[in-house]
Coordinates of C-alpha atoms in Angstrom, one line a residue:
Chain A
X58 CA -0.2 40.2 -13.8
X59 CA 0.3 36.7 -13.7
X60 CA 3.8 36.6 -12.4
X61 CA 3.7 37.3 -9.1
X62 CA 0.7 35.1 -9.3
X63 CA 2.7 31.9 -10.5
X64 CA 5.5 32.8 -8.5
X65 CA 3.9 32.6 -5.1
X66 CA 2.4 29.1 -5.8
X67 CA 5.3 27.9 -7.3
X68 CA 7.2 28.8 -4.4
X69 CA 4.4 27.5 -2.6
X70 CA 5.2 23.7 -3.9
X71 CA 8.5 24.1 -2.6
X72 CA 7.6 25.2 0.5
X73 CA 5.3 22.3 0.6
X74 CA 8.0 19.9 -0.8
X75 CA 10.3 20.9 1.9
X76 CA 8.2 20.2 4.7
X77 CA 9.2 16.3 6.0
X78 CA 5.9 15.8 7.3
X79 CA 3.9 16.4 3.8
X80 CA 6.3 14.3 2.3
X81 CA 5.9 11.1 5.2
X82 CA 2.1 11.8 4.9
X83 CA 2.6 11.1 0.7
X84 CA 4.8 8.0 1.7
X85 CA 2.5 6.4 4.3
X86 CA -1.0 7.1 2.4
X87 CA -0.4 4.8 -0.4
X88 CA 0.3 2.0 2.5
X89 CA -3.0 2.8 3.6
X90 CA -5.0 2.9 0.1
X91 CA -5.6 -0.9 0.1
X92 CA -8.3 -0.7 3.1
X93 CA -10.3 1.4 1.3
X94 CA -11.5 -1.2 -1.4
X95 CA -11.4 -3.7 1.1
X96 CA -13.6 -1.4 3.5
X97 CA -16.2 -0.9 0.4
X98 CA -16.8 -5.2 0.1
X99 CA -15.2 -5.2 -3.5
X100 CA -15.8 -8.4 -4.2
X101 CA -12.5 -8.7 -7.2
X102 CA -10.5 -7.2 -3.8
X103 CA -12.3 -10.0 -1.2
X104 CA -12.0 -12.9 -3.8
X105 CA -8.2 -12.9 -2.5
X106 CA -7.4 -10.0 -0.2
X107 CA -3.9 -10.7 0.5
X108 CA -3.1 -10.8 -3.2
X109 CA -4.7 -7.4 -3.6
X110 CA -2.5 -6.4 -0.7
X111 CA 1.1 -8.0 -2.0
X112 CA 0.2 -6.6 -4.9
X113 CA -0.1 -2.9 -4.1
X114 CA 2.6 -3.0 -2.1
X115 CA 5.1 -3.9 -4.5
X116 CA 3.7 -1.7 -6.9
X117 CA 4.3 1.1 -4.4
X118 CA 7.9 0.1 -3.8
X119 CA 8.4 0.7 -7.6
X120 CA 6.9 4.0 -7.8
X121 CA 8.8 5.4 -4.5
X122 CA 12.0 3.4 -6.1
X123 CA 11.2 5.1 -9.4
X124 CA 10.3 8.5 -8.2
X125 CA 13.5 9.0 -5.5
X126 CA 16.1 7.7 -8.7
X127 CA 14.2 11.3 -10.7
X128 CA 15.7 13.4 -7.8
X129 CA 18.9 13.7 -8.9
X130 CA 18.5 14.5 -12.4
X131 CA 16.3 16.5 -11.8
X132 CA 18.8 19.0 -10.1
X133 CA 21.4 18.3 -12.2
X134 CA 18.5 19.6 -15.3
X135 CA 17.5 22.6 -13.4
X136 CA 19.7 23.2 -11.2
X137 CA 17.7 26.7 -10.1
X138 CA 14.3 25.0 -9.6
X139 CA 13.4 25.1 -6.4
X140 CA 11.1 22.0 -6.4
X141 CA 14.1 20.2 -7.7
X142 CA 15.9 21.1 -4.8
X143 CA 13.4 20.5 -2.1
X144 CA 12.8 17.1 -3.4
X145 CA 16.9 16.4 -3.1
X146 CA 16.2 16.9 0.8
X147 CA 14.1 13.6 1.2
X148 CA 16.2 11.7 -0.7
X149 CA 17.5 9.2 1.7
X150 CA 13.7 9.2 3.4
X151 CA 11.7 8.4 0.2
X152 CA 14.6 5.7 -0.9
X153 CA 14.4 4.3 2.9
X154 CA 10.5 4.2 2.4
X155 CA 11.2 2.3 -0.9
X156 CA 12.7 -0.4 0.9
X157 CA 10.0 -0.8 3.7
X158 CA 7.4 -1.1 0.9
X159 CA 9.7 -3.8 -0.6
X160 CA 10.3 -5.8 2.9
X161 CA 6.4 -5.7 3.1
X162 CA 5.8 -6.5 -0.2
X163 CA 8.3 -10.1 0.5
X164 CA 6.5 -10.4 4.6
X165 CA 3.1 -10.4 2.7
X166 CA 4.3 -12.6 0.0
X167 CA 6.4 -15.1 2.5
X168 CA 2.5 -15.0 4.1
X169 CA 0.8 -15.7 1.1
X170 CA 2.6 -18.4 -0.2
X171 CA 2.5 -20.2 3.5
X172 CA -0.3 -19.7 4.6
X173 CA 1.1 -18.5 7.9
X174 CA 2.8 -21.8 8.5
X175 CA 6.1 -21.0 9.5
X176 CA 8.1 -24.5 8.5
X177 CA 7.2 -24.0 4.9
X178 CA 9.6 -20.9 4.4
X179 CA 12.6 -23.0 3.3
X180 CA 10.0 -24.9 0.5
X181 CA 9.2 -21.0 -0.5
X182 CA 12.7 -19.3 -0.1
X183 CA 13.9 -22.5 -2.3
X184 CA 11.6 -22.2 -4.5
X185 CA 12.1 -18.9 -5.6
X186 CA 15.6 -19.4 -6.0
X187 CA 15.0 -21.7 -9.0
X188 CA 12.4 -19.1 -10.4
X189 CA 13.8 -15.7 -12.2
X190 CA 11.0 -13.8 -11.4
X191 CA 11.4 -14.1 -8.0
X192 CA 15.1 -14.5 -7.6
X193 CA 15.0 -10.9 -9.3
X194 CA 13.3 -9.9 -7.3
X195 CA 14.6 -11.0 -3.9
X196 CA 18.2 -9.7 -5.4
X197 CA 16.8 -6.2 -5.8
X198 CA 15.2 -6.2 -2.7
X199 CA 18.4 -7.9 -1.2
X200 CA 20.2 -3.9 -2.5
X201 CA 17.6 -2.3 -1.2
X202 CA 17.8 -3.8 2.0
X203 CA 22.1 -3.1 2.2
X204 CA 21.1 0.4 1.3
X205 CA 19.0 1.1 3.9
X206 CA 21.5 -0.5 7.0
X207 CA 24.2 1.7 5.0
X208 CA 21.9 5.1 4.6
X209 CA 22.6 6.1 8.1
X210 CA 24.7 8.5 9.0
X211 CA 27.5 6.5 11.2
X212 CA 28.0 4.1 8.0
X213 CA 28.8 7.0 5.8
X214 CA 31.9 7.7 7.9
X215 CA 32.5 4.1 8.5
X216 CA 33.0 3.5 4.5
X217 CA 34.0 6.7 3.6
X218 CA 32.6 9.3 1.1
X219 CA 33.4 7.5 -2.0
X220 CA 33.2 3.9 -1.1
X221 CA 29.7 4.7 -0.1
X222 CA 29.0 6.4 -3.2
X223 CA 30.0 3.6 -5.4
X224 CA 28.0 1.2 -2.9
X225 CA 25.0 2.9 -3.1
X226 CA 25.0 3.6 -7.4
X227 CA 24.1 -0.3 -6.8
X228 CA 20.4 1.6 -6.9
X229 CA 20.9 1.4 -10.5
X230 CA 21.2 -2.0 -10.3
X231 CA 18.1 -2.6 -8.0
X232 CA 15.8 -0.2 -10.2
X233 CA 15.5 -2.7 -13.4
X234 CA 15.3 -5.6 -11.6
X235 CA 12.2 -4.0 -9.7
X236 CA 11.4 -3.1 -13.1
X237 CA 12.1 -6.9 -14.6
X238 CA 10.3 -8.1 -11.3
X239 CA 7.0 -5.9 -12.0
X240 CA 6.9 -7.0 -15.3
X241 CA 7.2 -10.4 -15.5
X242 CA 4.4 -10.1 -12.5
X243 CA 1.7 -10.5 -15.0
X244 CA 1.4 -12.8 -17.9
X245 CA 1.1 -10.0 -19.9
X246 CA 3.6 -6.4 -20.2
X247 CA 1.7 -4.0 -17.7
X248 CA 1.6 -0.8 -19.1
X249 CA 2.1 0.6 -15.8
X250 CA 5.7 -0.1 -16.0
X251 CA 6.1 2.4 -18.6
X252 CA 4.5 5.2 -16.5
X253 CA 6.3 4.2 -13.6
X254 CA 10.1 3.9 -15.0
X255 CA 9.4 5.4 -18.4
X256 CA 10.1 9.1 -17.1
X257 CA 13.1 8.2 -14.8
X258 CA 14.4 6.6 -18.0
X259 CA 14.2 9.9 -20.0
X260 CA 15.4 11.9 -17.1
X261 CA 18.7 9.6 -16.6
X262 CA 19.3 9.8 -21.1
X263 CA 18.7 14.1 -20.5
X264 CA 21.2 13.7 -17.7
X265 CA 24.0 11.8 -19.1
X266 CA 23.5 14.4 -22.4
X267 CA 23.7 17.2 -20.2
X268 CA 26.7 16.3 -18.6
X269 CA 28.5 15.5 -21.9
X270 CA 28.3 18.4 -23.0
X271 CA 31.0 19.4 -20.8
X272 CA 31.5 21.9 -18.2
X273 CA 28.7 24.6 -18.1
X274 CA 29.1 28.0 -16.0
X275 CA 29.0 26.9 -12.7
X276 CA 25.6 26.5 -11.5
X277 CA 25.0 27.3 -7.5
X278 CA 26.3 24.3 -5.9
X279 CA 23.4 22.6 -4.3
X280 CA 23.1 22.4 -0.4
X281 CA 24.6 19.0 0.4
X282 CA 21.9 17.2 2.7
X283 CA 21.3 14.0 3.7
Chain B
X129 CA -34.1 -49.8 -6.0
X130 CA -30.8 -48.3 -7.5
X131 CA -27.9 -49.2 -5.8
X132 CA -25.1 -46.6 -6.9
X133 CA -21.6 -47.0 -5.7
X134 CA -20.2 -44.3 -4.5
X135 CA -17.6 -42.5 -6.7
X136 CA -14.0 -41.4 -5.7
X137 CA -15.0 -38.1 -6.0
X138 CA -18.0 -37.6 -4.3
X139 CA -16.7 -36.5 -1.1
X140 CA -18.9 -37.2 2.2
X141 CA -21.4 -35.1 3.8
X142 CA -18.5 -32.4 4.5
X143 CA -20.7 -29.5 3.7
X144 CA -24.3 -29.8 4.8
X145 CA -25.0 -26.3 6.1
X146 CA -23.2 -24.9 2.3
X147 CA -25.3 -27.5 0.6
X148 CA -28.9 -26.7 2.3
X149 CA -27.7 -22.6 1.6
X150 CA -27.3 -23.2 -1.7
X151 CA -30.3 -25.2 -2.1
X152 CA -32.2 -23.1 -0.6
X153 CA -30.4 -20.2 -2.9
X154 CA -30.7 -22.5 -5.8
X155 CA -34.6 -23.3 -5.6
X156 CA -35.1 -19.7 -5.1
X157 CA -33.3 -18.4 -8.5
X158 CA -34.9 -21.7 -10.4
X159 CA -38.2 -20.3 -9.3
X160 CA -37.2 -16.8 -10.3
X161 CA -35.4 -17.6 -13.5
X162 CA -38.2 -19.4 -15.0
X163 CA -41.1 -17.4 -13.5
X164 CA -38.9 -14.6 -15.5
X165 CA -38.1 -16.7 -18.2
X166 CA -41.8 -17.0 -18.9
X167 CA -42.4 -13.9 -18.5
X168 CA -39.9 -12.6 -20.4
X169 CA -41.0 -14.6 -23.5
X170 CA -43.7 -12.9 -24.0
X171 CA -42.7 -9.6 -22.7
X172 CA -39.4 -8.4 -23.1
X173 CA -36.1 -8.8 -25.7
X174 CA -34.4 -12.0 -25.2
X175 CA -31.5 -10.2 -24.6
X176 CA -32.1 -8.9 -21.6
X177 CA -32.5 -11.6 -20.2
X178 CA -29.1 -13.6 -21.7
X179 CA -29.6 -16.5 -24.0
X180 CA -30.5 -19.8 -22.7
X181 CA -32.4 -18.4 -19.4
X182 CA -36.1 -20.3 -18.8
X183 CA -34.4 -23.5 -19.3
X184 CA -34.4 -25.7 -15.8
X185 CA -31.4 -27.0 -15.0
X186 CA -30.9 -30.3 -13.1
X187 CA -28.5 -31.2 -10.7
X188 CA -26.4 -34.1 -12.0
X189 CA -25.8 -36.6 -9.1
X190 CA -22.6 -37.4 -9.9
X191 CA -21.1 -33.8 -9.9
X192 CA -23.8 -32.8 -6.9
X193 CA -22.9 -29.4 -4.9
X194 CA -22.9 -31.0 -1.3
X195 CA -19.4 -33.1 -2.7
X196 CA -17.8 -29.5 -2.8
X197 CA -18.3 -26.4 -1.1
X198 CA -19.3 -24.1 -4.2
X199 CA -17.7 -20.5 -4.1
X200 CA -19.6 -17.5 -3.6
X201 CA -21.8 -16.2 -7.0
X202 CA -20.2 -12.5 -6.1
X203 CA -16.9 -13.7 -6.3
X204 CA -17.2 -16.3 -9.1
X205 CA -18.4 -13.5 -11.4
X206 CA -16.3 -11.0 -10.0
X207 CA -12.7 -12.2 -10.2
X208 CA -12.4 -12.9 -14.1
X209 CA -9.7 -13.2 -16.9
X210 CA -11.2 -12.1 -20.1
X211 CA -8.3 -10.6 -21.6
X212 CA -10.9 -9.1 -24.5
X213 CA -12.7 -7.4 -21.7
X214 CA -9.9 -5.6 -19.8
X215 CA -6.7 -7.4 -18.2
X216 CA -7.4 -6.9 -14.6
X217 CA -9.9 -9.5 -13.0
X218 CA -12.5 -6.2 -11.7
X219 CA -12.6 -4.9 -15.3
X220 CA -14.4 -8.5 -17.7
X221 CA -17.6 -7.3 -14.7
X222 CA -18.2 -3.7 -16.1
X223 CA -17.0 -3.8 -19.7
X224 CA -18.4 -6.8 -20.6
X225 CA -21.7 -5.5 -19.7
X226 CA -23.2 -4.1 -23.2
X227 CA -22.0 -6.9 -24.8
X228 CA -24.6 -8.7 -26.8
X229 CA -24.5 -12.6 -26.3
X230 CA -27.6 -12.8 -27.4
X231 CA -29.0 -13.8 -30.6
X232 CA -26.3 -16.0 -30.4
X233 CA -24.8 -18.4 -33.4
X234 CA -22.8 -21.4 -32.9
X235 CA -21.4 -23.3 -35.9
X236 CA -20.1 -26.9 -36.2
X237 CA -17.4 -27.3 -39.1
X238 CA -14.5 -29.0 -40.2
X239 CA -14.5 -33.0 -40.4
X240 CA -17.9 -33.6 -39.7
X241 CA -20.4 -35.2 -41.2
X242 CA -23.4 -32.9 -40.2
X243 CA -22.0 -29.1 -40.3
X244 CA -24.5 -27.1 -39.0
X245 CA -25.4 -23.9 -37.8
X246 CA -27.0 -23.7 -34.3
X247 CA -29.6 -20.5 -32.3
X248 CA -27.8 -21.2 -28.9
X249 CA -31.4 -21.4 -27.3
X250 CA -32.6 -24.1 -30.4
X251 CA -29.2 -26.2 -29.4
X252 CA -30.1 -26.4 -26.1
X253 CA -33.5 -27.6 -26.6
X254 CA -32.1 -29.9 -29.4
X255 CA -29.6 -31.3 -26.6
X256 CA -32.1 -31.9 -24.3
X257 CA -32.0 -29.0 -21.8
X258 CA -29.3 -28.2 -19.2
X259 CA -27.7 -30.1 -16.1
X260 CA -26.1 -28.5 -13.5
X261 CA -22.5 -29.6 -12.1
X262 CA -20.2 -29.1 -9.4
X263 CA -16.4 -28.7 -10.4
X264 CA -13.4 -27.7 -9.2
X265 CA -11.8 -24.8 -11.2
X266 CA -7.8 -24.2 -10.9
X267 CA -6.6 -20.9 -12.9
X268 CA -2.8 -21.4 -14.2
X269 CA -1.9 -18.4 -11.5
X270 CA -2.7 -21.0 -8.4
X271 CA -5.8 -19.8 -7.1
X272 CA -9.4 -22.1 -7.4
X273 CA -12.8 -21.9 -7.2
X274 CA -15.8 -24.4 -7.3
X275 CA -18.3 -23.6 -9.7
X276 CA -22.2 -25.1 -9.9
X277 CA -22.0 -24.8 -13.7
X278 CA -25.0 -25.5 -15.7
X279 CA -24.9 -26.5 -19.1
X280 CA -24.4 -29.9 -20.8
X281 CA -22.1 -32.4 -21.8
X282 CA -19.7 -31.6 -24.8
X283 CA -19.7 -35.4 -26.1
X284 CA -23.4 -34.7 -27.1
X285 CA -22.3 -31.8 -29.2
X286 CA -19.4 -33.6 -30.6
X287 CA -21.9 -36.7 -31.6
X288 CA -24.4 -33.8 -33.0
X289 CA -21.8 -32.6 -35.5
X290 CA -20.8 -36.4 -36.1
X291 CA -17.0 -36.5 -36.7
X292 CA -15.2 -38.1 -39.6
X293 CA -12.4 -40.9 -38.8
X294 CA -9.9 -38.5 -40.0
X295 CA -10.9 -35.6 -37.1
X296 CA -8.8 -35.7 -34.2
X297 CA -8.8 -32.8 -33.0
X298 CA -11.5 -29.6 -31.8
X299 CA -10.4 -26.4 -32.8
X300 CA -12.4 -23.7 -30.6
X301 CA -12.8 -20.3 -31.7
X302 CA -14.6 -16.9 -30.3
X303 CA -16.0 -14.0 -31.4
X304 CA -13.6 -11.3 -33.3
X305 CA -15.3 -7.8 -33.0
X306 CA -13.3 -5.1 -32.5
X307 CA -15.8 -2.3 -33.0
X308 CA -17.9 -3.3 -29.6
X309 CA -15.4 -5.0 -27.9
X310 CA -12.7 -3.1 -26.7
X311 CA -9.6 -5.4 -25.7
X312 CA -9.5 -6.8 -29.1
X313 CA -8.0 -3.3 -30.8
X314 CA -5.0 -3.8 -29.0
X315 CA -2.7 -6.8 -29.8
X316 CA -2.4 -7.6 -25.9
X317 CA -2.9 -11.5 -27.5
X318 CA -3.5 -12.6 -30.8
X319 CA -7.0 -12.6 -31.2
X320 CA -9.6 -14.3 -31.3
X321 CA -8.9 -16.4 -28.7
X322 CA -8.7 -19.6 -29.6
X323 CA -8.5 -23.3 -27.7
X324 CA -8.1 -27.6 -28.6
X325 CA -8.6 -30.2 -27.3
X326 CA -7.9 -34.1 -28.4
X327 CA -11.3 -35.8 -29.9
X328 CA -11.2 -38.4 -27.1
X329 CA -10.4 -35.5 -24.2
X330 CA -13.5 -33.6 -25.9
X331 CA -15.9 -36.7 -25.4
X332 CA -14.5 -37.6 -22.0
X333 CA -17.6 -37.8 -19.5
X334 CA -16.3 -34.5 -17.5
X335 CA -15.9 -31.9 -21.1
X336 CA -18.9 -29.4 -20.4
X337 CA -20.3 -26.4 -22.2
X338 CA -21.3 -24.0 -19.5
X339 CA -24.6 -21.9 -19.8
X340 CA -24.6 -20.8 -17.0
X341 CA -23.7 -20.7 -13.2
X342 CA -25.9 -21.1 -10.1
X343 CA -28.3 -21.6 -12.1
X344 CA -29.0 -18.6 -14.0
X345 CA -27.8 -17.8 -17.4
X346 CA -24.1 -17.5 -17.6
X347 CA -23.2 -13.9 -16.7
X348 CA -21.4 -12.0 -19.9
X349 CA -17.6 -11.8 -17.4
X350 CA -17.9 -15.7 -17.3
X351 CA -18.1 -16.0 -20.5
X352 CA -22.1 -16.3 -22.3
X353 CA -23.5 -17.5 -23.8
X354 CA -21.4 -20.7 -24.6
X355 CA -18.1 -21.6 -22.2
X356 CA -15.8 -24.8 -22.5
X357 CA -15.4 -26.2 -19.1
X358 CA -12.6 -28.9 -18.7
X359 CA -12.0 -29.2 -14.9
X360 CA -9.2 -31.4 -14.8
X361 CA -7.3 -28.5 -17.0
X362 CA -6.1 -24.7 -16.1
X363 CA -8.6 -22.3 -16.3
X364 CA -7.5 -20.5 -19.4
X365 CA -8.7 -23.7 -21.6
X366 CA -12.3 -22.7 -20.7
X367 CA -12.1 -20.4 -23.7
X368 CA -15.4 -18.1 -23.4
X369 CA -18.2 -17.2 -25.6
X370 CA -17.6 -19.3 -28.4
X371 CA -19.1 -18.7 -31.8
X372 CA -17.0 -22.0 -33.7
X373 CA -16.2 -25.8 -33.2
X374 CA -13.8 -27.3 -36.1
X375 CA -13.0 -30.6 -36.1
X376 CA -9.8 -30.9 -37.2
X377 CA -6.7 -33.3 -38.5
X378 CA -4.1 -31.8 -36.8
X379 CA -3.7 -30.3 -33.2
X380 CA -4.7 -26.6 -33.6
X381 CA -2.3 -24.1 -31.5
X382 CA -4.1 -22.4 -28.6
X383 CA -3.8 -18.8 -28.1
X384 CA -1.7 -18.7 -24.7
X385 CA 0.7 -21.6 -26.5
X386 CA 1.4 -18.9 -29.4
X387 CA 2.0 -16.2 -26.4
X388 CA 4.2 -17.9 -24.7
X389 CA 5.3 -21.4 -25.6
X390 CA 7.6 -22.3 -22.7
X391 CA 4.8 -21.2 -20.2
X392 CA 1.6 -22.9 -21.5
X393 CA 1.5 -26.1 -23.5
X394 CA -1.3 -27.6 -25.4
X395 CA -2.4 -30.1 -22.8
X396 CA -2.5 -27.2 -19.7
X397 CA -3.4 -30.5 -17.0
X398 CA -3.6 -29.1 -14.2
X399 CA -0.3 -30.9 -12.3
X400 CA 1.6 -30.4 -8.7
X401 CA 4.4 -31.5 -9.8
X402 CA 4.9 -29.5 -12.8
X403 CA 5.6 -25.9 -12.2
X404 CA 4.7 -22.9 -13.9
X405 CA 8.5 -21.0 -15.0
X406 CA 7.4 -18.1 -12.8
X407 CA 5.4 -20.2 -10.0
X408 CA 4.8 -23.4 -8.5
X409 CA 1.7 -25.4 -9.2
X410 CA 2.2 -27.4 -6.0
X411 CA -0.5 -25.6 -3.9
X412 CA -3.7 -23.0 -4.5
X413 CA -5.2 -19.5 -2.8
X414 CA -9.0 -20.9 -2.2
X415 CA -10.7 -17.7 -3.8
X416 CA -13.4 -16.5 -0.9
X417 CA -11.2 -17.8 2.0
X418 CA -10.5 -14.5 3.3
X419 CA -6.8 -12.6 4.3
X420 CA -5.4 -16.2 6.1
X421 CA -7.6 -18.5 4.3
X422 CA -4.6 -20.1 3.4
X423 CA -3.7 -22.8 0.7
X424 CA -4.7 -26.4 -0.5
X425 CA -2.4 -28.4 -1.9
X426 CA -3.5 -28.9 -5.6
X427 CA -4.2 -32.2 -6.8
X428 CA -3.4 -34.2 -9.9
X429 CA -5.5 -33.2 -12.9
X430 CA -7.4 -31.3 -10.3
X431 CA -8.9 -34.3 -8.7
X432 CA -10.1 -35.7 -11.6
X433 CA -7.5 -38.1 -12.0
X434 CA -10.2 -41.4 -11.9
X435 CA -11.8 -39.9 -15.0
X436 CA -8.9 -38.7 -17.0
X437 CA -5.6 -40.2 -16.5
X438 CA -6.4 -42.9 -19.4
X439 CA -6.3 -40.8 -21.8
X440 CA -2.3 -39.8 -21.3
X441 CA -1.1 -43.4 -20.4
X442 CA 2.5 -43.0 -21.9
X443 CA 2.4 -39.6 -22.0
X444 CA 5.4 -37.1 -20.6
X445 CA 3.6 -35.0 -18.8
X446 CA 6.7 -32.8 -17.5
X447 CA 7.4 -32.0 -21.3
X448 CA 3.5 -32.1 -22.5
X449 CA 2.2 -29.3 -20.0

């Protein structure tokens, strides 16, 4: 009775999944979540709305960062689940979106730490060179930013397949320095952090089992896209 | 006729319109704290109300609001770190709430000649009521506030317990409870919070214990019913609801300098030109100045340099933070 039932709505995800324009619409709303507190007068939110904002939007960039890295292993693990699959479509769309949410995240910062006042950027940019926190940061969103000029098409061909590959596994680099960057954020660890990165962590330690194991009957290859 | 020259820190006129707003404001709680106050006496639980309210407050001329423009009472007790009460600034607001500040116990101990146990509402009285000043606040993560604290002077309270020649040192500590308070059944810092100042920092003119703000009791987020205030320091010295003053021998480790040692020292002065590991200290977010309010540049011990740069003559501030 209930199979047909759980097939339909699983299928149903996936059909959802696949769609680019439910998967822009979850990209864009978290940009937009911040004006609702600020609409409601929180007065925490209004005490310093800009941090509220810089805030949120490097959060974001760590969850999108976070949740495109799970795409892979997540076919690699189930290779036959649809959702799995669906999700591997929007890869280079939910990793491009990571690294808006980052350059926002350093424009509202660069803001915040001048004021507005556009001759104190040097004072700021040398500052945080001298700081680990943010020179993490900048260097992971410095990746970020040469994966996104390299995720289009035309500089695929212009490295070549495997150069590009090996480019873009930089991700890996990028993702724990986010990770360092988020933490060190606070004076104290954020538990966030675990629920952000703890499940890519334990998908990437599955993975790397998995593929020890050796050769397996040879799943369906999966529909190269983007 | 008094003749009283100006001090360095009274500012000019800058803020007439704030000033006669908050006076306004200010005459309007008095009225309604002790008209309650009274009330409340005879009427209803102390605790309601918060220890200390019903007691007047009066404005200290050298520390007078129209000097500084005093930041909004929303935001003041709205934006809060009270790690014991949740670790983002909304949370101290709501969970703090139930907490009971009131009966409320202070003791005086250590190297002292009169160790006492003290009602917050019979110290008060004992103390000789409540003053209200104007300071500048600086948090350790560059942002400010100004604050019309009330409360009174913590050189009377360190002349009350009457130190011995061999204390140098106050060792502040707060309430442990983890069955009503939350935040202290995880280890997030090694509680109870504690906090020290030098003897001679302690009786400087501008060491205040804060009862309360605007001129009501001090709301439970800020830190009821009993908060250091030391303006010309970081925030996080302004250790909250404090149940114990020890006079001590030796200087008594605070509780962010067991965290983390190579980011907050003993002395915490607010300084410019010392920055934070993670941050610079050169410059403040003015808390209440909106999206482009924009920054100050932050001054040496806060702008209380006049009052307080005696007492670390010869020190190395760079390596003393």
């Amino acid at each position: 009775m209930s199979d047909p039932l759980t097939i339909s709505r699983v299928s149903f995800l996936e059909k959802l999944l696949r769609s680019k324009a439910f998967v822009v619409t979850l990209i864009v709303l978290p940009g937009l979540w911040p004006a609702w507190p600020l609409l409601r007068h929180d007065p925490t939110v209004l005490a310093d709305p800009l941090k509220y904002v810089l805030h949120h939007l490097g959060f974001t960039a760590c969850v999108l960062l976070a949740v495109v890295l799970t795409f892979t292993p997540l076919r690699v693990l189930f290779p036959k689940w649809g959702v799995a699959l669906a999700l591997n479509r929007h890869r280079r769309l939910v990793g491009v979106s990571a690294f808006v949410y980052a350059a926002l995240h350093l424009t509202t910062h660069l803001l915040y730490e001048t004021g507005g006042d556009v001759s104190a950027l040097g004072r700021v940019f040398k500052a945080a060179t001298t700081k680990p926190f943010q020179l993490i940061g900048l260097i992971a969103f410095t990746i970020l930013l040469v994966l996104a000029v390299t995720s289009v098409n035309a500089a695929v061909r212009w490295l070549g397949g495997k150069r590009w590959k090996n480019l873009h596994r930089l991700v890996y680099v990028a993702a724990p320095l986010a990770a360092y960057h988020q933490i060190t954020a606070r004076k104290i660890f954020p538990v966030q952090v675990w629920w952000i990165f703890g499940p890519l962590v334990v998908l990437e330690i599955a993975r790397v089992i998995r593929q020890r194991q050796g050769p397996r009957p040879p799943a369906k290859p999966a529909v190269a896209s983007s | 006729m008094l003749i009283r020259s100006p001090k360095d820190w009274e500012l000019s006129e800058s803020a007439v319109t704030a000033e006669q707003i908050y006076r306004l404001r200010n005459r309007r709680d008095f009225l309604k704290t002790l008209g309650v106050g009274l009330a409340g006496a005879a009427l209803a639980p102390r605790g309601l109300l918060g220890a200390t309210a019903g007691f007047p407050s009066q404005e200290n001329p050298a520390y007078p609001a129209s000097a500084l423009k005093p930041t909004a009472y929303d935001f003041i007790t709205s934006y809060n770190n009270y790690y014991e009460f949740g670790t983002d600034k909304s949370e101290p607001k709501d969970q703090a709430k139930g907490f009971k500040t009131d009966p409320w116990t202070l003791e005086l101990a250590g190297l002292v000649n009169q160790p006492a146990k003290f009602d917050v509402n019979d110290l008060v009285k004992k103390l000789g009521g409540l003053e209200q000043r104007v300071y500048r606040h600086r948090c350790v993560e560059a942002w400010s506030m100004v604050v019309p604290w009330d409360g009174f002077p913590l050189a009377k309270l360190v002349a009350l317990a009457d130190p011995k020649p061999e204390a140098k040192f106050l060792k502040f500590s707060t309430f442990f409870d983890t069955k009503n308070v939350v935040g202290q059944r995880e280890a997030i810092l090694d509680w109870p919070y504690v906090e020290g100042l030098r003897l001679d920092e302690a009786t400087n003119e501008l060491a205040f214990i804060a009862t309360g703000i605007y001129g009501k009791p001090i709301p439970n987020q800020n830190g009821a019913p009993l908060r250091l205030v030391t303006p010309w320091k970081y925030g996080f010295k302004g250790i909250k609801a404090i149940v114990k003053i020890e006079f001590t021998a030796k200087a008594p480790r605070n509780t962010w300098n067991v965290m983390a040692p190579q980011e907050y020292g003993f002395y915490a002065n607010v300084n410019p030109n010392v920055d934070h590991p993670r941050w610079s200290q050169a410059s403040e977010r003015i808390i209440g100045a909106g999206f482009l309010g924009g920054r100050q540049a932050t001054l040496m011990f806060n702008g209380y340099e006049k009052q307080v740069a005696a007492l670390y003559k010869g020190l190395d501030l760079a390596r003393n933070y």
